[in-house]
CSV table of C-alpha atoms and ligand atoms in Angstrom, one decimal:
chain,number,residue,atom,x,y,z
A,198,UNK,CA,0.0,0.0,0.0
A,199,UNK,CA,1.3,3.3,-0.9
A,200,UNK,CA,0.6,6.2,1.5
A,201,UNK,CA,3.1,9.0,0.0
A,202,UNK,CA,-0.2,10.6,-1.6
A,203,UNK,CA,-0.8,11.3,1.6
A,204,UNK,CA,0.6,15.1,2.6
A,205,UNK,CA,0.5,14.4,6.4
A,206,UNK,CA,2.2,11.2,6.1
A,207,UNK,CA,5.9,10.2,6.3
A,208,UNK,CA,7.2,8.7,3.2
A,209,UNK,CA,6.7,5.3,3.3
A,210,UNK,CA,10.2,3.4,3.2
A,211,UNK,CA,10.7,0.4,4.1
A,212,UNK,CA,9.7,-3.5,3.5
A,213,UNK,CA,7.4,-3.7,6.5
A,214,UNK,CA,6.7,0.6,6.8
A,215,UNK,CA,3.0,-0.7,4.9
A,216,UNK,CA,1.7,-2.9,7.3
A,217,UNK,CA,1.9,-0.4,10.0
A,218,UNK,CA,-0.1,2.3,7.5
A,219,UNK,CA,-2.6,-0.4,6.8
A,220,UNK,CA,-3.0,-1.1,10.5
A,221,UNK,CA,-3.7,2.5,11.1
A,222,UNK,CA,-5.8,2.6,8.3
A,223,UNK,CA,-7.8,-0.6,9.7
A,224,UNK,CA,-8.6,1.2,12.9
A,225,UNK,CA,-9.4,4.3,11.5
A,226,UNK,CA,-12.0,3.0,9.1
A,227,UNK,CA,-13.0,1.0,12.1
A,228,UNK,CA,-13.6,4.2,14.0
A,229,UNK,CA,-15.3,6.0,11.8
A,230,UNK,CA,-17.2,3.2,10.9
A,231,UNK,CA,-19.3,2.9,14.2
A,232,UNK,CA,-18.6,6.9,14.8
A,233,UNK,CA,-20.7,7.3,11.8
A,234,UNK,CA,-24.2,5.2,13.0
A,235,UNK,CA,-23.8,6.4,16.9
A,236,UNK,CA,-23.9,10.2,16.1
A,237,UNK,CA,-27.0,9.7,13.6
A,238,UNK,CA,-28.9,7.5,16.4
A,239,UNK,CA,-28.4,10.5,19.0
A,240,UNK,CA,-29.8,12.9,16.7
A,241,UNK,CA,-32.7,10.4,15.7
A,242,UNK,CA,-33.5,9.8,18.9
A,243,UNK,CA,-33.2,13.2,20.4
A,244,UNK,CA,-36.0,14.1,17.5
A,245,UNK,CA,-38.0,10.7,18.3
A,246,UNK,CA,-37.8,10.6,22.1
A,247,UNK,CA,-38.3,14.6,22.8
A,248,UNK,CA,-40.9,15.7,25.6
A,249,UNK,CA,-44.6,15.3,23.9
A,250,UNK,CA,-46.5,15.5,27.3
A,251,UNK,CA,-45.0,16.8,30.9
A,252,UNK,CA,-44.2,13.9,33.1
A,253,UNK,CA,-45.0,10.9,31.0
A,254,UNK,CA,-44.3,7.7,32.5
A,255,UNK,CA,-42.6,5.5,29.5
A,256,UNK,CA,-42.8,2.0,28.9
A,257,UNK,CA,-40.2,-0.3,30.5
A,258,UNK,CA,-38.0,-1.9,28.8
A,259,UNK,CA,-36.3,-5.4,29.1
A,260,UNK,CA,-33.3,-7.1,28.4
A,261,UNK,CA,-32.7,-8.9,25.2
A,262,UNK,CA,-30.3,-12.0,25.1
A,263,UNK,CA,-30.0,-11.8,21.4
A,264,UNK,CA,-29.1,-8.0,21.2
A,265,UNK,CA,-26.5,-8.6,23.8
A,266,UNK,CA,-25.2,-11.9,22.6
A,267,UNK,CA,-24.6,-9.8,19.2
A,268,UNK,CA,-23.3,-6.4,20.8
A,269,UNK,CA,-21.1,-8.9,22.7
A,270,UNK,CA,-19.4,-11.2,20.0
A,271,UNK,CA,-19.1,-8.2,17.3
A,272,UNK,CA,-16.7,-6.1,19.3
A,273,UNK,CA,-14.7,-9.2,20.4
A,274,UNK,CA,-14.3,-10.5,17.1
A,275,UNK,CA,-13.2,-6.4,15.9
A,276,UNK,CA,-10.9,-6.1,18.5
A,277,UNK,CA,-9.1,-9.8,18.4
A,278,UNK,CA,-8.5,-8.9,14.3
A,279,UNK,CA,-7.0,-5.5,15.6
A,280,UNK,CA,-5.0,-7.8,18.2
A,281,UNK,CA,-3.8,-10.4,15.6
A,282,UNK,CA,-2.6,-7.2,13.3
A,283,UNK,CA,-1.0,-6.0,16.1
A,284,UNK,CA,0.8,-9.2,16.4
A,285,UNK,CA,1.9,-9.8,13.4
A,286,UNK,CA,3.3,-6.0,12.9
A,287,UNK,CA,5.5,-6.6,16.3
A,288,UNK,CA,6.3,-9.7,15.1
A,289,UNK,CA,7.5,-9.0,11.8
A,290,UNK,CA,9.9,-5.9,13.4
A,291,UNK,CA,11.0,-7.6,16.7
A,292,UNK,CA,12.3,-11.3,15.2
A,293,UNK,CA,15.6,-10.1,14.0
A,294,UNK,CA,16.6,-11.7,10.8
A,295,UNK,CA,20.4,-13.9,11.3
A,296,UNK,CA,21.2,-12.7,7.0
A,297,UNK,CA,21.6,-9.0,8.1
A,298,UNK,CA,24.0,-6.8,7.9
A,299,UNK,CA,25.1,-5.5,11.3
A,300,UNK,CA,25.3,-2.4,12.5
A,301,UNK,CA,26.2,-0.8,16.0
A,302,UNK,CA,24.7,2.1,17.3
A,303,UNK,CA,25.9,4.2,20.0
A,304,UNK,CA,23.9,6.8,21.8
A,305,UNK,CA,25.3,9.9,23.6
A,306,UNK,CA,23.7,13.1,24.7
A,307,UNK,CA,23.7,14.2,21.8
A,308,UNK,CA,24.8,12.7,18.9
A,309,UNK,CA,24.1,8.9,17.6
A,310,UNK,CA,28.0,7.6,17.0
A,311,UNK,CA,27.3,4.6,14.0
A,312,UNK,CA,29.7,1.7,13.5
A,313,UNK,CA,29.5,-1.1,10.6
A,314,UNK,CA,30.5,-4.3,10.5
A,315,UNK,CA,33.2,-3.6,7.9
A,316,UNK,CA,34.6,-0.8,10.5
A,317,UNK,CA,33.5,2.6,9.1
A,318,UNK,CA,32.4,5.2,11.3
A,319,UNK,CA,29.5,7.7,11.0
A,320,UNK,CA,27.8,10.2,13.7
A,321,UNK,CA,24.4,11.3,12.7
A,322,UNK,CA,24.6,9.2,9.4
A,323,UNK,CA,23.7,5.8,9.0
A,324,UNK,CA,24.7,4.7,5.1
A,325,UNK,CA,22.9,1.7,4.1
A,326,UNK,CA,22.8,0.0,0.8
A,327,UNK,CA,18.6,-0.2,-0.8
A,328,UNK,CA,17.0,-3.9,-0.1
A,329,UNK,CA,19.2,-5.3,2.3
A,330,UNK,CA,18.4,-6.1,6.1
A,331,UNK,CA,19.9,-4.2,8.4
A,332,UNK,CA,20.3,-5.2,12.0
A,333,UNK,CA,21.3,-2.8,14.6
A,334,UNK,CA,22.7,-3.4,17.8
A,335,UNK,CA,22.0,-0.4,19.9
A,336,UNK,CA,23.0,1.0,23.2
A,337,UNK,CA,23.8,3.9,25.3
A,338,UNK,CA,26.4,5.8,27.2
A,339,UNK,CA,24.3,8.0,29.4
A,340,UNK,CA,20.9,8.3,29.9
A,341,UNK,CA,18.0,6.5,27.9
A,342,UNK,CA,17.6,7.5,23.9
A,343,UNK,CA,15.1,6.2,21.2
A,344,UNK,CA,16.1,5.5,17.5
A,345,UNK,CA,13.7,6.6,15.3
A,346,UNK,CA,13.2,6.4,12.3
A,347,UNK,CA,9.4,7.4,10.4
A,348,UNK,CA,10.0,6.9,6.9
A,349,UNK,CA,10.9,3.0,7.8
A,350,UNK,CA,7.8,3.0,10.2
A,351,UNK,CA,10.3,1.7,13.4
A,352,UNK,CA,12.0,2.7,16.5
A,353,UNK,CA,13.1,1.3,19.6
A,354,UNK,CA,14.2,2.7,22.6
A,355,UNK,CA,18.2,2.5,23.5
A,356,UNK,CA,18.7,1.9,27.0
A,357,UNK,CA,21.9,2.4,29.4
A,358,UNK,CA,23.6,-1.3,30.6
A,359,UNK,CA,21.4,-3.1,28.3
A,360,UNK,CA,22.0,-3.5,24.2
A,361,UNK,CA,18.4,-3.3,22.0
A,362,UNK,CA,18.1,-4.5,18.6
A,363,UNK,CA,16.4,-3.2,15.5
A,364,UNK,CA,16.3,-3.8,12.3
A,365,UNK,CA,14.8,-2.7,8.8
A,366,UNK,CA,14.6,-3.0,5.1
A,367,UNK,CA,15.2,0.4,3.2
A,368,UNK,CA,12.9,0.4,-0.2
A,369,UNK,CA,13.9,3.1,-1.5
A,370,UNK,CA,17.1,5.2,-2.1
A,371,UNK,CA,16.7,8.6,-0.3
A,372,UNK,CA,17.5,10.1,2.7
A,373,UNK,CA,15.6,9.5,5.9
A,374,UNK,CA,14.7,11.4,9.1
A,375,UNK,CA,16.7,10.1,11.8
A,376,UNK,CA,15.1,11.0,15.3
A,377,UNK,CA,15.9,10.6,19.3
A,378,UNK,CA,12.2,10.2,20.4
A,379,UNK,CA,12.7,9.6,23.9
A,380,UNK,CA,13.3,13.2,26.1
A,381,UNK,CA,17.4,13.0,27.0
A,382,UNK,CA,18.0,16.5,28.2
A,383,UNK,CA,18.3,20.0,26.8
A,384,UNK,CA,19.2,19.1,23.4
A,385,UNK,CA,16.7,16.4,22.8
A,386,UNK,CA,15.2,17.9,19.6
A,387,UNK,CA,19.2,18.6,18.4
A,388,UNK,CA,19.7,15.0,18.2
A,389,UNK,CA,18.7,14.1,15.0
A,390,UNK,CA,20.2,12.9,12.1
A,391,UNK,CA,19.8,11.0,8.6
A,392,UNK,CA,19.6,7.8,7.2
A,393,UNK,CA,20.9,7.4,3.7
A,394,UNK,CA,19.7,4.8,1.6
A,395,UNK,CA,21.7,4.0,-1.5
A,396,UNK,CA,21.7,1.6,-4.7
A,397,UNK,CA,24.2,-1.6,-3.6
A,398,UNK,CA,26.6,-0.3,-5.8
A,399,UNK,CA,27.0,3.4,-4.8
A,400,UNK,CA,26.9,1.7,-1.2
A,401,UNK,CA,30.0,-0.4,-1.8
A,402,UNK,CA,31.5,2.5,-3.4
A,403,UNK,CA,30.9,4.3,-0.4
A,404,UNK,CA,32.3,2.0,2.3
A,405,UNK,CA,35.7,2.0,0.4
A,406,UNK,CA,35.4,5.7,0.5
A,407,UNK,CA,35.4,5.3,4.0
A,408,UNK,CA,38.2,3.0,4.6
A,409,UNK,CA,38.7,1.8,8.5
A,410,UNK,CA,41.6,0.9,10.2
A,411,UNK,CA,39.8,-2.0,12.1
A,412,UNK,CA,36.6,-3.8,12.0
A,413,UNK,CA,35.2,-4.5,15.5
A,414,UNK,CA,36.3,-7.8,15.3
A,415,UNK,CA,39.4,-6.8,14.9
A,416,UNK,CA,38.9,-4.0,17.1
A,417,UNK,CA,37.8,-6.3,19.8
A,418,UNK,CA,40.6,-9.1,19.4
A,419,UNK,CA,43.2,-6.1,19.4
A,420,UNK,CA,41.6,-5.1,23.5
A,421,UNK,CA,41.0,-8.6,24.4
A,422,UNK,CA,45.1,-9.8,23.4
A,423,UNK,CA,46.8,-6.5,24.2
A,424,UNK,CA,45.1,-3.2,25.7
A,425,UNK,CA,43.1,-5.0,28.5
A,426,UNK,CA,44.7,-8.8,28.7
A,427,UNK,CA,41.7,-10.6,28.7
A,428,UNK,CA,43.9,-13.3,26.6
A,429,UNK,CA,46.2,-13.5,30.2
A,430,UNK,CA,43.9,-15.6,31.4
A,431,UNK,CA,41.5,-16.4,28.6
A,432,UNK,CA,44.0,-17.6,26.1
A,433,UNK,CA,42.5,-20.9,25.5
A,434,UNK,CA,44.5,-24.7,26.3
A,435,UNK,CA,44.3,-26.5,29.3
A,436,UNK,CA,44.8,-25.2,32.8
A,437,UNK,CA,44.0,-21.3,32.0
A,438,UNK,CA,42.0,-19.8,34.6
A,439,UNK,CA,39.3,-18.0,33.0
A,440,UNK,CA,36.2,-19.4,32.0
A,441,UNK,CA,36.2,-21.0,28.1
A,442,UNK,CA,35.1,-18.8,25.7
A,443,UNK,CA,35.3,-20.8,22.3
A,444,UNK,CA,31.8,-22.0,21.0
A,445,UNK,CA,30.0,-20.6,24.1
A,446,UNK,CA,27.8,-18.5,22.0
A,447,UNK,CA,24.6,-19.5,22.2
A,448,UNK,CA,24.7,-22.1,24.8
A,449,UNK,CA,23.4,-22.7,28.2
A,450,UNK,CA,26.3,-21.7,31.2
A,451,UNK,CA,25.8,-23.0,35.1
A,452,UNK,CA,26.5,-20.4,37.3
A,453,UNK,CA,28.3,-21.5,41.1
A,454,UNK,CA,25.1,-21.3,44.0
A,455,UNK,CA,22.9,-22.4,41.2
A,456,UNK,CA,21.3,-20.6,38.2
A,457,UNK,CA,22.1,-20.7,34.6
A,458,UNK,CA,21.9,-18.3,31.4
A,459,UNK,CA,21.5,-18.6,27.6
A,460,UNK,CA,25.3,-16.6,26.4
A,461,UNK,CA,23.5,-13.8,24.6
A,462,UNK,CA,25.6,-10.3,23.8
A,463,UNK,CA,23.6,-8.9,26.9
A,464,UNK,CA,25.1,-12.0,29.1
A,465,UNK,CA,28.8,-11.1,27.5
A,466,UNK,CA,28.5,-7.7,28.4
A,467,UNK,CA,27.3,-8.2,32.0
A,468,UNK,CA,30.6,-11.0,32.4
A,469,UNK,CA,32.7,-7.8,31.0
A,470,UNK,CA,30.9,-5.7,33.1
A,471,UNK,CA,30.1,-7.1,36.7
A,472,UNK,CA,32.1,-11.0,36.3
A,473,UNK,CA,31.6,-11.2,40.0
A,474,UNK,CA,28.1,-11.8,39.8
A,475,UNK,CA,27.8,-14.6,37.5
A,476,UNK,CA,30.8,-16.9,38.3
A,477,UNK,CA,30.5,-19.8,35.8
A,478,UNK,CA,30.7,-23.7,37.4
A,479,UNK,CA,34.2,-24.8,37.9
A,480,UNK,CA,36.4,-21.2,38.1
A,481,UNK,CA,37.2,-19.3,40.7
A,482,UNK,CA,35.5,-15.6,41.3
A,483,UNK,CA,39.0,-14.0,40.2
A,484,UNK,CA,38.0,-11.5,37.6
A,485,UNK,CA,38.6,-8.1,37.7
A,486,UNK,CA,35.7,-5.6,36.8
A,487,UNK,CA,36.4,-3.7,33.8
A,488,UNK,CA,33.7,-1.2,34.7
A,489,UNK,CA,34.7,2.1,34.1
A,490,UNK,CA,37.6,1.0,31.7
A,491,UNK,CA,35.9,0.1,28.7
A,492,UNK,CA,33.4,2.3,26.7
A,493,UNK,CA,30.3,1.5,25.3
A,494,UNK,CA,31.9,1.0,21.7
A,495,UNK,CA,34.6,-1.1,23.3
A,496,UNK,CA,32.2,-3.6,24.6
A,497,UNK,CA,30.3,-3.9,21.5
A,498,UNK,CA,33.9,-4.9,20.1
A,499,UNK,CA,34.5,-7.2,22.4
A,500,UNK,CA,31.5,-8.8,22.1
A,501,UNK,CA,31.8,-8.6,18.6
A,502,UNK,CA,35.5,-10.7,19.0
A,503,UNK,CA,33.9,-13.0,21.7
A,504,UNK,CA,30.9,-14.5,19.2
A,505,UNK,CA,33.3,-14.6,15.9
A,506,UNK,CA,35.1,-17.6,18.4
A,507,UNK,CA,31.8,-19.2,18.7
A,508,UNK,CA,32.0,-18.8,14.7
A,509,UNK,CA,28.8,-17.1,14.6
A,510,UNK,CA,28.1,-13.6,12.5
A,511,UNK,CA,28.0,-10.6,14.3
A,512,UNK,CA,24.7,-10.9,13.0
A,513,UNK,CA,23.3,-13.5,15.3
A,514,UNK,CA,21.2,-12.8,18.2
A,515,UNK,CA,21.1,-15.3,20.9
A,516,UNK,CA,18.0,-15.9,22.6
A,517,UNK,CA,17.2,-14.9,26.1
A,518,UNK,CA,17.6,-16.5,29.0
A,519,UNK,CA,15.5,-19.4,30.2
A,520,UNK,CA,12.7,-19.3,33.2
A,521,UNK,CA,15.3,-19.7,36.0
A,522,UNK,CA,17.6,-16.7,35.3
A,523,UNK,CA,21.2,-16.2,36.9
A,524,UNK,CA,20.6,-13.7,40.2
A,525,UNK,CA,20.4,-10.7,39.5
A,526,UNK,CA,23.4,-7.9,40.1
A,527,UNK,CA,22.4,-4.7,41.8
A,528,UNK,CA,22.2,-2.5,38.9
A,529,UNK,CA,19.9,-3.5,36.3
A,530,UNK,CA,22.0,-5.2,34.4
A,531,UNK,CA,20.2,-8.1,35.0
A,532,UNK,CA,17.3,-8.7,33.1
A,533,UNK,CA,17.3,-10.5,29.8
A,534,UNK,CA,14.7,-8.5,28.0
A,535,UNK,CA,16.4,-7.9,24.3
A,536,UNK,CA,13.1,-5.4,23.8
A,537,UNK,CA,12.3,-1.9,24.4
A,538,UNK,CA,10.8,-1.3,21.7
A,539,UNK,CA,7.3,1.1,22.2
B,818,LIG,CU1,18.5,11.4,22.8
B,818,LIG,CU2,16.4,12.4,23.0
């Protein structure tokens, strides 16, 4: 469905941007719909039921089973088909797709720092290439943020200690609004920015324009072997004294005093993060916290370097943790929710 004839409306961008228009159509036309019939029966009956005679005592009136039977099932069965749209909308925009191309995302009061998968670096500009999935992987430095974006009909909210994932299929080449909608201080309305959509081509032609030094793979090995020393004591072979971290990507991990977890990027982040409070099964609560020492971007590196030894794309997305979740640290770091989307 096609809604750019539509002044009011954003342009409509993406492979998923018409199902939300046609939702929002659906409820209108529903609205209206029953709007239409209620405001002719009050002005019926305020013309059929006027004062004839002072003080008339009208006839009772009693209950119908039938007319409430119907008055009963007819909104029900409205409202589930406005439910199951619903569903299949959030569905379709909160299953991340494991064939996109990954993206990292940043927030800051007040800027939106941007990193691909092939290293380049944007603030304010996200360059994609037209008909490909993109896959962000989004988080914050400060306070909470929300990515926005109309044209592609999505947004999700990017929240401190926690990473959030969207993702989207540009259309059309163009550039896109690029919004925080979520209130971050003073210069809330200054963080804004652009999306650029381009043909594949002028895309690839594009990231070589771009050249970087280090993709956050390589970024992420580069802090893990020398500028933090993770390697000292996570080098792999027999007798080292951190926890395994080949092939763990994905899979379930016991914790000591019970509890276990599903090693997602939010579970990789917390071990970076606060290792005390999830000691794996079999090593010894020796890790130091490397709060405080790495940034935001660093961490999506090193998570980055930590699933590529699980030889799984940056791309993947790991599912949450099970029903009995590790205990959780004091900040709030601990939940699994991968979501914020509103
Ligand atoms: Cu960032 Cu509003």
């Amino acid at each position: 469905m096609q809604t750019d004839w539509i002044p009011l409306f954003p342009e409509s961008a993406s492979s998923f941007s018409w199902q939300i228009d046609a939702l929002y159509f659906y409820l209108i036309g529903i609205s209206v719909a029953f709007m239409i019939p209620i405001v002719a029966a009050i002005f019926w009956f305020i013309v059929r039921y006027r004062e004839r005679e002072k003080f008339a005592t009208p006839e009772e009136i009693h209950g119908s089973i039938v007319l409430e039977t119907v008055w009963s099932i007819i909104p029900f069965i409205i409202s589930m088909t406005i439910f199951l749209g619903g569903a299949v909308v959030y569905y379709t925009q909160y299953s991340m797709p494991d064939d996109a191309m990954q993206v990292y995302v940043v927030g800051k009061q007040w800027m939106w720092k941007i990193q691909h998968e092939t290293g380049q670096r944007e603030i304010n500009q996200l360059h994609v290439p037209v008909n490909t999935k993109v896959k962000l992987t989004m988080t914050t430095e400060d306070v909470l943020h929300d990515f926005s974006i109309p044209a592609f009909r999505t947004k999700a909210d990017v929240v401190p200690g926690r990473y959030t994932y969207l993702w989207f299929e540009a259309t059309k080449p163009g550039t896109y609004h690029l919004f925080c909608a979520e209130y971050c201080g003073l210069n809330h309305s200054g963080m804004i920015g652009s999306v650029v959509v381009l043909e594949q081509d002028d895309f690839e032609r594009w990231l070589q324009g771009n050249a970087a030094s280090q993709t956050p793979v390589e970024q992420g090995r580069d802090l893990f072997e020398n500028k933090l020393g993770c390697a000292s004591c996570h080098a792999g072979g027999s007798g080292q004294r951190g926890a395994v971290l080949e092939n763990i990507y994905g899979k379930e991990v016991k914790f000591v005093g019970g509890g276990t977890a599903i090693v997602n990027d939010e579970y990789l982040r917390n071990s970076i993060l606060n290792p005390s409070s999830q000691v794996v099964e079999g090593y010894q609560p020796i890790m130091p916290t490397f709060k405080g020492q790495v940034t935001e971007e660093q961490l999506m590196a090193l998570v980055a370097y930590i699933k590529s030894l699980s030889g799984v794309d940056a791309s993947a997305t790991a599912p949450s943790a099970p029903a009995a979740p590790a205990p959780a640290p004091a900040n709030n770091m601990g939940s699994n929710s991968n979501q914020g989307g509103r």
